[in-house]
Coordinates of C-alpha atoms and ligand atoms in Angstrom, one line a residue:
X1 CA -21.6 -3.5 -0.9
X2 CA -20.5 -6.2 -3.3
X3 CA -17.0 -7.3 -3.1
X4 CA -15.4 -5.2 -6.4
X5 CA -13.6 -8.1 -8.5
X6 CA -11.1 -7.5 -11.5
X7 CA -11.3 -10.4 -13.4
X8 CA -7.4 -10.9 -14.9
X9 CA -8.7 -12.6 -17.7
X10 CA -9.7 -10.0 -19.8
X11 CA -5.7 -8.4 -19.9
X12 CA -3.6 -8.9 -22.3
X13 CA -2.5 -12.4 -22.3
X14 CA 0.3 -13.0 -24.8
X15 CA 3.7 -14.3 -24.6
X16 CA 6.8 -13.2 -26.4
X17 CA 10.0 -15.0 -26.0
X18 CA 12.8 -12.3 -25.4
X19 CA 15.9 -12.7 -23.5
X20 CA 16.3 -8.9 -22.8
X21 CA 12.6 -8.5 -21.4
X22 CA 12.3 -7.6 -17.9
X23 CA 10.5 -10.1 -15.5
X24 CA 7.9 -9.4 -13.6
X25 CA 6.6 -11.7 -10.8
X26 CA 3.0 -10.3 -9.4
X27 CA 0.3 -7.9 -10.9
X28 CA -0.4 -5.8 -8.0
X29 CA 0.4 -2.1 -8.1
X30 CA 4.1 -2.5 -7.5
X31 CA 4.0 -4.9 -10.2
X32 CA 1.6 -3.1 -12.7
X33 CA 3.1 0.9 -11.7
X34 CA 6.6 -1.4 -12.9
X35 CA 5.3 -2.4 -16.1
X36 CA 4.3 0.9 -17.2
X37 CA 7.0 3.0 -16.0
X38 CA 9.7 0.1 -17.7
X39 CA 7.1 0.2 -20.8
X40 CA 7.3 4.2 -21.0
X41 CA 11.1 3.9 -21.2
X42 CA 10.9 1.4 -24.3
X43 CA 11.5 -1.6 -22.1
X44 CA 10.0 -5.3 -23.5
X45 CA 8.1 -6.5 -20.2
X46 CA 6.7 -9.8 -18.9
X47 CA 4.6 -9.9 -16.0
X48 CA 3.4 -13.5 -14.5
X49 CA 0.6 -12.9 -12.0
X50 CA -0.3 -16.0 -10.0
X51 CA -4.5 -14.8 -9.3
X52 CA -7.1 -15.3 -11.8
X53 CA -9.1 -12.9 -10.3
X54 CA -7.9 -10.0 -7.9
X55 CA -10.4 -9.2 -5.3
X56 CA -10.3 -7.2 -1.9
X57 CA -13.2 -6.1 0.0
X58 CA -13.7 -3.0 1.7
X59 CA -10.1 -1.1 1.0
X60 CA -10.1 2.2 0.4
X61 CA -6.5 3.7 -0.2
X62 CA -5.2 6.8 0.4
X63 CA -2.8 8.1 -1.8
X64 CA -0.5 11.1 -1.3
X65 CA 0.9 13.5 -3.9
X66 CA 4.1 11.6 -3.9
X67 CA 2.4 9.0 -5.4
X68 CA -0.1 10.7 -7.3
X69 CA 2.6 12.6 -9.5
X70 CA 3.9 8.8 -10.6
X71 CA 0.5 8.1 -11.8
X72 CA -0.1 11.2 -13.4
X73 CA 3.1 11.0 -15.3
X74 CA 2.2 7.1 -16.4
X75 CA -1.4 8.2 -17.6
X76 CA -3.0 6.2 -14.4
X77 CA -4.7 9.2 -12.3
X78 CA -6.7 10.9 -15.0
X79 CA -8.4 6.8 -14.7
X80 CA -8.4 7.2 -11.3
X81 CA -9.8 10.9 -10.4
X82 CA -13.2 10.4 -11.6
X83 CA -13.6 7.5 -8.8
X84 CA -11.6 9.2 -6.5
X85 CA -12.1 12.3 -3.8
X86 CA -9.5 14.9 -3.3
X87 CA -10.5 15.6 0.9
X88 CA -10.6 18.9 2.2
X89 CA -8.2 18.0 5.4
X90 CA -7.0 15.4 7.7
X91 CA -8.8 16.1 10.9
X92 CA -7.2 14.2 14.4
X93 CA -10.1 13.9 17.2
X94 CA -9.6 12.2 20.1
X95 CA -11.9 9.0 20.3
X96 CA -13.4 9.9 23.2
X97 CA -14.7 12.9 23.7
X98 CA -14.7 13.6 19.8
X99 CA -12.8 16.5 20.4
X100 CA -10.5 18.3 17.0
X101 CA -6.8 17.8 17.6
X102 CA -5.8 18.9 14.6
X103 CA -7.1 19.8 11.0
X104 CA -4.8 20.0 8.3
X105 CA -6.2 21.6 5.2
X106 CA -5.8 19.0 2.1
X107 CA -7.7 19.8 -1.1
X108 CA -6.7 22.9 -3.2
X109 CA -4.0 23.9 -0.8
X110 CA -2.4 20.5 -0.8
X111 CA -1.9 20.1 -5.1
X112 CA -0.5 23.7 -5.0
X113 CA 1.9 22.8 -2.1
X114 CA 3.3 19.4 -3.7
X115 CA 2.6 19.9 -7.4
X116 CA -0.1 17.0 -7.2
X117 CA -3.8 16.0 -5.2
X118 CA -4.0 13.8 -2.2
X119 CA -7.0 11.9 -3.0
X120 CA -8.7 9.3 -1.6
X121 CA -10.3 5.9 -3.6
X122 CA -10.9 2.1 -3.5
X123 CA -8.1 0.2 -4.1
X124 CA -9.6 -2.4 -6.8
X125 CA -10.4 1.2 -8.8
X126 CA -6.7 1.7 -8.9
X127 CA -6.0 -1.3 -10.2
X128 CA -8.3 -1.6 -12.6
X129 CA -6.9 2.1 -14.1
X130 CA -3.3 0.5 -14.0
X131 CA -4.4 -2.0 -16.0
X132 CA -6.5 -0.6 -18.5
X133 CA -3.5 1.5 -19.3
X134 CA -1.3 -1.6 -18.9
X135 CA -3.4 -3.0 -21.5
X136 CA -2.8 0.0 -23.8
X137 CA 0.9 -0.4 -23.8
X138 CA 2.2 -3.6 -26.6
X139 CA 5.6 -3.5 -25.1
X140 CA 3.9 -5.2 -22.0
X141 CA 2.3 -9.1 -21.9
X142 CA 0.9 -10.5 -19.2
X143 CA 0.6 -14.3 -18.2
X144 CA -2.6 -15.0 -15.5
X145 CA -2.8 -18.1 -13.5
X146 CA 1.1 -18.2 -13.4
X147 CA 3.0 -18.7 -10.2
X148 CA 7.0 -17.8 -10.3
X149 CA 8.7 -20.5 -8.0
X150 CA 12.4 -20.7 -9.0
X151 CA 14.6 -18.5 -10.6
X152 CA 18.7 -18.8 -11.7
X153 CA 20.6 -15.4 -12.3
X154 CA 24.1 -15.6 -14.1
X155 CA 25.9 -13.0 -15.8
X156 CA 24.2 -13.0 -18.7
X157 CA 20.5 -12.8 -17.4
X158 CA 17.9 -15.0 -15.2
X159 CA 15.9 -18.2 -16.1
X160 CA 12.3 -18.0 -14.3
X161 CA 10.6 -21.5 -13.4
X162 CA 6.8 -20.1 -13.7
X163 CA 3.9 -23.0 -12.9
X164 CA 0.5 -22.8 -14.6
X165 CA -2.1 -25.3 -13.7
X166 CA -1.2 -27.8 -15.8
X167 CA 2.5 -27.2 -16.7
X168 CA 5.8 -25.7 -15.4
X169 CA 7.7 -23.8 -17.9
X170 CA 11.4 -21.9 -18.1
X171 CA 11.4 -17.8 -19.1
X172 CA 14.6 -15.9 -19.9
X173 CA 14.9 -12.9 -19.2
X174 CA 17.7 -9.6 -18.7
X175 CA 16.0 -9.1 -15.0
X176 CA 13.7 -10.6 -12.7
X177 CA 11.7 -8.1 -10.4
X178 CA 9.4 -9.7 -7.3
X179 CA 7.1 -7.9 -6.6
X180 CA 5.4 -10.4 -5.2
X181 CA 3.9 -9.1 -2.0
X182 CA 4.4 -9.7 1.4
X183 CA 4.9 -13.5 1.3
X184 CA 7.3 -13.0 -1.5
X185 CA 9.0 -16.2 -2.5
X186 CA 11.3 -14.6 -4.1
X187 CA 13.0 -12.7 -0.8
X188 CA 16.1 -14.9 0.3
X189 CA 14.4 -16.7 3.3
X190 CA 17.9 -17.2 4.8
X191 CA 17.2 -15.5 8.1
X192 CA 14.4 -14.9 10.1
X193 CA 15.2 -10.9 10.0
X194 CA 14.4 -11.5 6.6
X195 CA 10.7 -12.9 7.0
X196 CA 7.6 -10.3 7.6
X197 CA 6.7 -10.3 11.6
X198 CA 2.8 -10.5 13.2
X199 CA 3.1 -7.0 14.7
X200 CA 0.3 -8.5 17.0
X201 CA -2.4 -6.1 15.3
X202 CA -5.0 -6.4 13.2
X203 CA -6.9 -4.2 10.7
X204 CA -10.4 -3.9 10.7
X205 CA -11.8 -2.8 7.4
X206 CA -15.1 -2.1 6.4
X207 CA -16.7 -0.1 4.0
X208 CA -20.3 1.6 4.3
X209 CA -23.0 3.6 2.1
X210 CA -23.4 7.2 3.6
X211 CA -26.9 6.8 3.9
X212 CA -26.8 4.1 6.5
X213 CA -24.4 5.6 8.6
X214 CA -25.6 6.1 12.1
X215 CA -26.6 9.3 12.6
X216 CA -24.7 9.6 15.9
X217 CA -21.4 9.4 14.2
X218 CA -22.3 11.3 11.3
X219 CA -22.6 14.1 13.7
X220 CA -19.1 13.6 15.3
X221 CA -17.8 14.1 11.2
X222 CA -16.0 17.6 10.4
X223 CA -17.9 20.1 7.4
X224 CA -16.7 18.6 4.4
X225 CA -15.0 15.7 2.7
X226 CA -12.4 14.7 5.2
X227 CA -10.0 12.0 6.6
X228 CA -10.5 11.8 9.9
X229 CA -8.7 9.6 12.4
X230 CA -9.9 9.2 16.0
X231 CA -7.3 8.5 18.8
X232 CA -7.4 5.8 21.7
X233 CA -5.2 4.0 24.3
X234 CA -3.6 1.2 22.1
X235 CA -6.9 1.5 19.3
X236 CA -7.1 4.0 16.0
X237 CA -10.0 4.5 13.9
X238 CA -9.7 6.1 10.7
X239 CA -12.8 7.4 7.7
X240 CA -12.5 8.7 4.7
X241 CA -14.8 9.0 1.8
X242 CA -14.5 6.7 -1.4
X243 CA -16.1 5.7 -4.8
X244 CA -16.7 9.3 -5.3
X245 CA -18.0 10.3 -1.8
X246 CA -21.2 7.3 -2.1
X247 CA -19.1 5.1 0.6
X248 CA -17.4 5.8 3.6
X249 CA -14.3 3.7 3.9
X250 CA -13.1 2.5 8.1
X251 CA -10.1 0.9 9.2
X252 CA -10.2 0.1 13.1
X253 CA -6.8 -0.9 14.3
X254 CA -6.4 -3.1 17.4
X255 CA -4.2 -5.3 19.4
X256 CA -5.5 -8.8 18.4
X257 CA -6.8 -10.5 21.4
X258 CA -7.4 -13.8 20.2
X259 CA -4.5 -15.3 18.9
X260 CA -1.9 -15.1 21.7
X261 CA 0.4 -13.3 19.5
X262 CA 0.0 -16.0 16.4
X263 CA -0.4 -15.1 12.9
X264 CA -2.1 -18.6 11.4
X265 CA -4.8 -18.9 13.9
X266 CA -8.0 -18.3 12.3
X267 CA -10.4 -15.3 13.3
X268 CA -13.4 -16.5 13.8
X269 CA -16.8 -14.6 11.9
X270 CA -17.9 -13.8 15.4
X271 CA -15.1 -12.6 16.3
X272 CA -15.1 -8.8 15.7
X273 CA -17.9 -8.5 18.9
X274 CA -15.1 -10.3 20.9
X275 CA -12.2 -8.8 19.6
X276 CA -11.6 -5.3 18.4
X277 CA -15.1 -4.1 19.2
X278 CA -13.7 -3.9 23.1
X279 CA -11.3 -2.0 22.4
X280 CA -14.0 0.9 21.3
X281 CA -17.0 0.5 24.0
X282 CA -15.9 3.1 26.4
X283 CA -15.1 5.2 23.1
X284 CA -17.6 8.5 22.3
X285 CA -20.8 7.1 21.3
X286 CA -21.1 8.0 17.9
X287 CA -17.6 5.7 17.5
X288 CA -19.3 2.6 19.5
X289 CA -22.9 3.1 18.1
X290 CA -20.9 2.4 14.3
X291 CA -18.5 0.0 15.2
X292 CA -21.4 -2.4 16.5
X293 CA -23.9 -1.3 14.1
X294 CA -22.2 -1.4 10.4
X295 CA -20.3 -4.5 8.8
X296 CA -18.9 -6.6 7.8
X297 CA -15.6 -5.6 9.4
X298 CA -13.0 -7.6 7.4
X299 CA -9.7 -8.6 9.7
X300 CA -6.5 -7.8 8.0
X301 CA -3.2 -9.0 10.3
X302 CA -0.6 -6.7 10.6
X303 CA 3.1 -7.5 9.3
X304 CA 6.1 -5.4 9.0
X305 CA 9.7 -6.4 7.9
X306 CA 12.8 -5.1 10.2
X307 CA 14.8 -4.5 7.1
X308 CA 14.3 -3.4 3.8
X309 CA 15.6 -6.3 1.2
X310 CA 15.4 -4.9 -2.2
X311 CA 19.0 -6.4 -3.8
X312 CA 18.9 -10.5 -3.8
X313 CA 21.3 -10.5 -6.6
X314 CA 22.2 -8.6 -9.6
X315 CA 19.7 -10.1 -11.4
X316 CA 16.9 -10.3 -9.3
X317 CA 15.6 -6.9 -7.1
X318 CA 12.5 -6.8 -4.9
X319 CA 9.8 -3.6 -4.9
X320 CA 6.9 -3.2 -2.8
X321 CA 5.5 -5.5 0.2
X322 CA 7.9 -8.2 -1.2
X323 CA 10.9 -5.8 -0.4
X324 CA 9.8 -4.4 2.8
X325 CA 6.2 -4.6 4.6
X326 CA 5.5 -1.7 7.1
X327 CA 2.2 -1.2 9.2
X328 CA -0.1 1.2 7.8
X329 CA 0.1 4.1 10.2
X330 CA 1.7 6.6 7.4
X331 CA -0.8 5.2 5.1
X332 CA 2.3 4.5 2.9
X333 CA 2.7 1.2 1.8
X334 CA 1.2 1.5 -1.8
X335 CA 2.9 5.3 -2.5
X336 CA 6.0 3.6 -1.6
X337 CA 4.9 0.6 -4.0
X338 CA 4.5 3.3 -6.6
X339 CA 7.8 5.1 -5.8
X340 CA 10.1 1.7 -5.8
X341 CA 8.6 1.0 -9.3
X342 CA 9.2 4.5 -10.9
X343 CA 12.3 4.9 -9.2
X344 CA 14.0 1.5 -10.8
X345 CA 12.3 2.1 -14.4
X346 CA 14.4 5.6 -14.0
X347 CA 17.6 4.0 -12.3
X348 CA 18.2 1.2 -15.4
X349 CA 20.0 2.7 -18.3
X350 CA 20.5 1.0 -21.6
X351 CA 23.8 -0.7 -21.0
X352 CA 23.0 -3.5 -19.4
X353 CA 26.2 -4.0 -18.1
X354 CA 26.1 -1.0 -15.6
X355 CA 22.9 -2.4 -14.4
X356 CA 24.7 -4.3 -11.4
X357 CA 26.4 -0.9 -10.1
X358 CA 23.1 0.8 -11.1
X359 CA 20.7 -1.2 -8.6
X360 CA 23.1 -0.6 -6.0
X361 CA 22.7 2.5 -6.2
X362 CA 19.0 2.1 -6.4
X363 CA 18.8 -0.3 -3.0
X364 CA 21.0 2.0 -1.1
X365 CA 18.7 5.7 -1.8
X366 CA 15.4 3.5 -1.2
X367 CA 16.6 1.9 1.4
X368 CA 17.2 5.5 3.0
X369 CA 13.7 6.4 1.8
X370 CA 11.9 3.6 3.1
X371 CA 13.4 4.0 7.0
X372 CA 12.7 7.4 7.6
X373 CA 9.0 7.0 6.0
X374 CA 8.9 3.5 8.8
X375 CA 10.4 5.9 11.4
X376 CA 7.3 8.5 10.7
X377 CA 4.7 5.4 10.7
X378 CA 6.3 4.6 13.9
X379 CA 5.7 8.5 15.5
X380 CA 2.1 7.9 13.9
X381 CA 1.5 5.4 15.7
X382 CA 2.7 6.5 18.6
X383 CA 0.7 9.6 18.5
X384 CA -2.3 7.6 17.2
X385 CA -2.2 5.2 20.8
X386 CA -1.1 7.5 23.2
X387 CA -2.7 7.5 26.1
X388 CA -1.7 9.5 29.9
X389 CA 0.7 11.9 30.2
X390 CA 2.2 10.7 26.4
X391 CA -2.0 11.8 25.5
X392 CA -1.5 14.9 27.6
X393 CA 2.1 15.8 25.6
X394 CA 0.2 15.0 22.5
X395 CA -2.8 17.1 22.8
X396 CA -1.0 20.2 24.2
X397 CA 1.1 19.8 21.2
X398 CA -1.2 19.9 18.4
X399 CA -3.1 22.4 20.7
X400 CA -0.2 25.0 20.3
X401 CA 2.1 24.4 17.2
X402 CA 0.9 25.9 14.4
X403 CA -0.8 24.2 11.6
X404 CA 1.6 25.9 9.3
X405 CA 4.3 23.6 10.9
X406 CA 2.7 20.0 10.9
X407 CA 2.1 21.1 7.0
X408 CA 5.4 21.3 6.6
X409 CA 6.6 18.2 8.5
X410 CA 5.4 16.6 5.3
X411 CA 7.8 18.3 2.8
X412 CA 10.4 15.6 2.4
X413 CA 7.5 12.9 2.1
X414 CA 5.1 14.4 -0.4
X415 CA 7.4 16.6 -2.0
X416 CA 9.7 13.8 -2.6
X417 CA 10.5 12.9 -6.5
X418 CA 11.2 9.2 -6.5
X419 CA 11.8 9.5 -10.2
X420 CA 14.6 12.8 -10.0
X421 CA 18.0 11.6 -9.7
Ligands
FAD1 C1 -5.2 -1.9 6.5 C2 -4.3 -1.4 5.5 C3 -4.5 -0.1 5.0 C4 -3.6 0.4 4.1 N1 -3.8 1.7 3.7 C5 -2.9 2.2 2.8 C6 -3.0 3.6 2.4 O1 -4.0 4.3 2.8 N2 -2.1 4.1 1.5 C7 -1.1 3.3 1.0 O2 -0.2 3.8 0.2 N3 -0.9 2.0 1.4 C8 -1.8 1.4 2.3 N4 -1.7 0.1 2.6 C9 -0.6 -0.7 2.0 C10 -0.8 -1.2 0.6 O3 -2.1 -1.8 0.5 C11 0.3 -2.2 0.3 O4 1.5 -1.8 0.7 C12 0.3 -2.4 -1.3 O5 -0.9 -2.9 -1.7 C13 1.4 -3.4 -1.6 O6 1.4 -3.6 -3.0 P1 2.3 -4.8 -3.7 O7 2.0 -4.7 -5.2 O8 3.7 -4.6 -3.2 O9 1.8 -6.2 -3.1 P2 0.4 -6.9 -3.4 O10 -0.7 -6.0 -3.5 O11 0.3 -7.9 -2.3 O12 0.6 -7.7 -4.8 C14 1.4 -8.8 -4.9 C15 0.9 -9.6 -6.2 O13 1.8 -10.7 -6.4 C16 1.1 -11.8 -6.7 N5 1.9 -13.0 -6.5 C17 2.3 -13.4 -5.2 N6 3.2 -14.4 -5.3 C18 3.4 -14.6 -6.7 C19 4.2 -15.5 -7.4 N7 5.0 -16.4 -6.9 N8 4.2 -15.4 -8.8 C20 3.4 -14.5 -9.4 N9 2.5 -13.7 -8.7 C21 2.6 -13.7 -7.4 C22 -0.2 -11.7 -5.9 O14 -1.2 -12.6 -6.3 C23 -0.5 -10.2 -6.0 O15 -1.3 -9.9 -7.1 C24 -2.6 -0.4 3.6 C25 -2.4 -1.7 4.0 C26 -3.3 -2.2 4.9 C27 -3.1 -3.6 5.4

């Protein structure tokens, strides 16, 4: 499959000088959902975005109803649906003798539980349906090929150094917001609990046509259109269906065996065979047979953040990766993305005075938010690696405790209204 590229260039490209337009440092979807939930609620916004070209290969996304009911509301999913699958269920089976765990029914069930789908898609396809409605809206401008490096806040609002390729140029503004991903310049670098952390992990990712799928894994796959996640001592493997059910979508997670613990040392091409692929031999067949026989498997390194930072100063506040970076075991990262943006488009009301005692506010509820959805990636992955008598407890728990429960277990995250005060 071809890498999918959104080439930047053909967004809006304008700039309007406003000192009460809110700054935006990075186009990805924290950064975009922003612009359109500030846009909706008549706010003037700039967004610098440092790429020319976004491009990510082989990442499929999951995205649960919490976030799903942010994009409805912004115009996004109807974009999104048609390249999208709403799955069936979540299926558990353990990696090695391919055995059902659980099965949690999605689909239907799930958009009349939380009031909107669980669907499944490639990430560049929700990026692209962000910005074609981003490039609806004339409230929003967008500057490509523009790094943010410096900024000054003071009472009355921020200056923004930005640098283009050939020039360095000063931006005022009412706010600055970084959402500038997980190596956020922007997040005060002042202590090392404030820098993202090599969990020591790394994400495999790789993205297949059904029809070349091995046929002794397609047999290991539950009726339907499902996510399914196989378990393993100290390994995970997780499928789901994408660009409306033509690819299959895999992200292998494994200790990374190569780098003794470092985050800068290359992986080699060759490496997969050494590295992760290991960790799967003595897996169920149908797991080893497709782990050695599709590819490319893409490494993605691991980082999480041990606190949230989403306040740096009254005028400048952090969403997304930039404000806190978690592992992906709640497959939560980009819905929380979603959430921080709709959330602080709903927190900042027209007097900008209040904004200062309104943000806050805002830090302090996400923060809440944010820990107890790293808590729950923390029991995934737990759960996910178990292996002896932790296995054992695991198993004879999802054996007995009705699906009815584990449904519910996910109230409070994709019930949750990040926009309701
Ligand atoms: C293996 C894996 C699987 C995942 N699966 C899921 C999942 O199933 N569901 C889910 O919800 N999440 C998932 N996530 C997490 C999700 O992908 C991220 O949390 C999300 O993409 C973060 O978005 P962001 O906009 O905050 O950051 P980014 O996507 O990193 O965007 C940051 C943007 O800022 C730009 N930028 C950087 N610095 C500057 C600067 N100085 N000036 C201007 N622009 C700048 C960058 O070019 C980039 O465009 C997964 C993550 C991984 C690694």
């Amino acid at each position: 499959m071809q890498t999918p590229v959104i080439d930047l260039k053909t967004a809006r490209n304008r700039r309007t000088p406003n000192p009460d337009q809110i700054i935006i440092a990075g186009a990805g979807i924290a950064g975009l959902t922003l612009a359109l939930a500030l846009s909706a609620r008549g706010f003037a916004v700039q967004i610098f975005e440092k790429s020319a070209v976004l491009a990510e290969a082989g990442a499929g996304i999951q995205l649960s109803p919490n976030a799903t009911r942010l994009l409805q509301r912004l115009g996004v999913l109807d974009r999104l649906m048609p390249a999208s699958v709403q799955p069936d269920a979540v299926c558990l089976q353990d990696g090695i003798s391919g055995n059902t765990l659980l099965h949690l029914p999605m689909g239907k069930g799930a958009e009349e539980r939380w009031h909107s789908p669980y669907i499944v898609c490639h990430r560049a396809d929700l990026q692209r349906a962000l910005l074609a409605e981003v490039r609806s809206r004339d409230n929003i401008a967008m500057q490509l090929e523009s790094s943010v490096t410096h900024h000054r806040s003071d009472s009355q609002g921020v200056m923004v150094r930005v640098q283009y390729n050939d020039r360095i140029e000063e931006h005022h503004g009412a706010l600055l917001v970084g959402a500038d991903g997980v190596w956020s310049i922007l997040r005060n670098a002042a202590s090392d609990h404030d820098q993202a952390r090599y969990t020591g992990s790394i994400a495999w990712r790789a993205s297949v046509p059904i029809s070349r799928l091995p046929a002794s894994f397609t047999a290991l796959l539950p009726e339907g259109k499902n996510v399914v996640a196989w378990t393993g001592s100290n390994a995970h493997l997780i499928a789901y269906p994408m660009r409306s059910g033509e690819m299959m979508n895999f992200v292998a997670v494994a200790r990374d065996r190569k780098s003794g613990g470092r985050w800068d040392v290359e992986i080699s091409p060759d490496a997969p065979s050494q590295n992760f692929a290991k960790d799967f031999y003595a897996w169920h067949p149908g797991i080893r047979d497709l782990v050695l026989s599709v590819g490319p498997w893409t490494p993605w390194r691991l980082f999480e953040m041990k606190r949230c930072h989403f306040l740096q100063d009254n005028r400048l506040v952090l969403i997304g990766d930039a404000a806190h970076a978690m592992t992906p075991y709640a497959a939560q990262g980009a819905a929380m993305a979603i959430e921080d943006a709709c959330a602080l488009a709903a927190t900042l009301g027209e007097q900008k005075e209040n904004w200062p005692r309104e943000l806050a506010a805002y830090a302090k509820s996400r923060t809440r938010r944010i820990e107890s959805v790293i808590r729950r990636g923390a029991l995934n992955q737990l759960a996910y690696h178990a292996k002896g008598p932790v296995a054992l407890a695991r198993n004879l728990l999802m054996r007995n405790r009705p699906v009815e429960k584990f449904v519910a277990g996910f109230d409070w995250l994709y019930g949750f209204d990040a926009e309701s005060k």
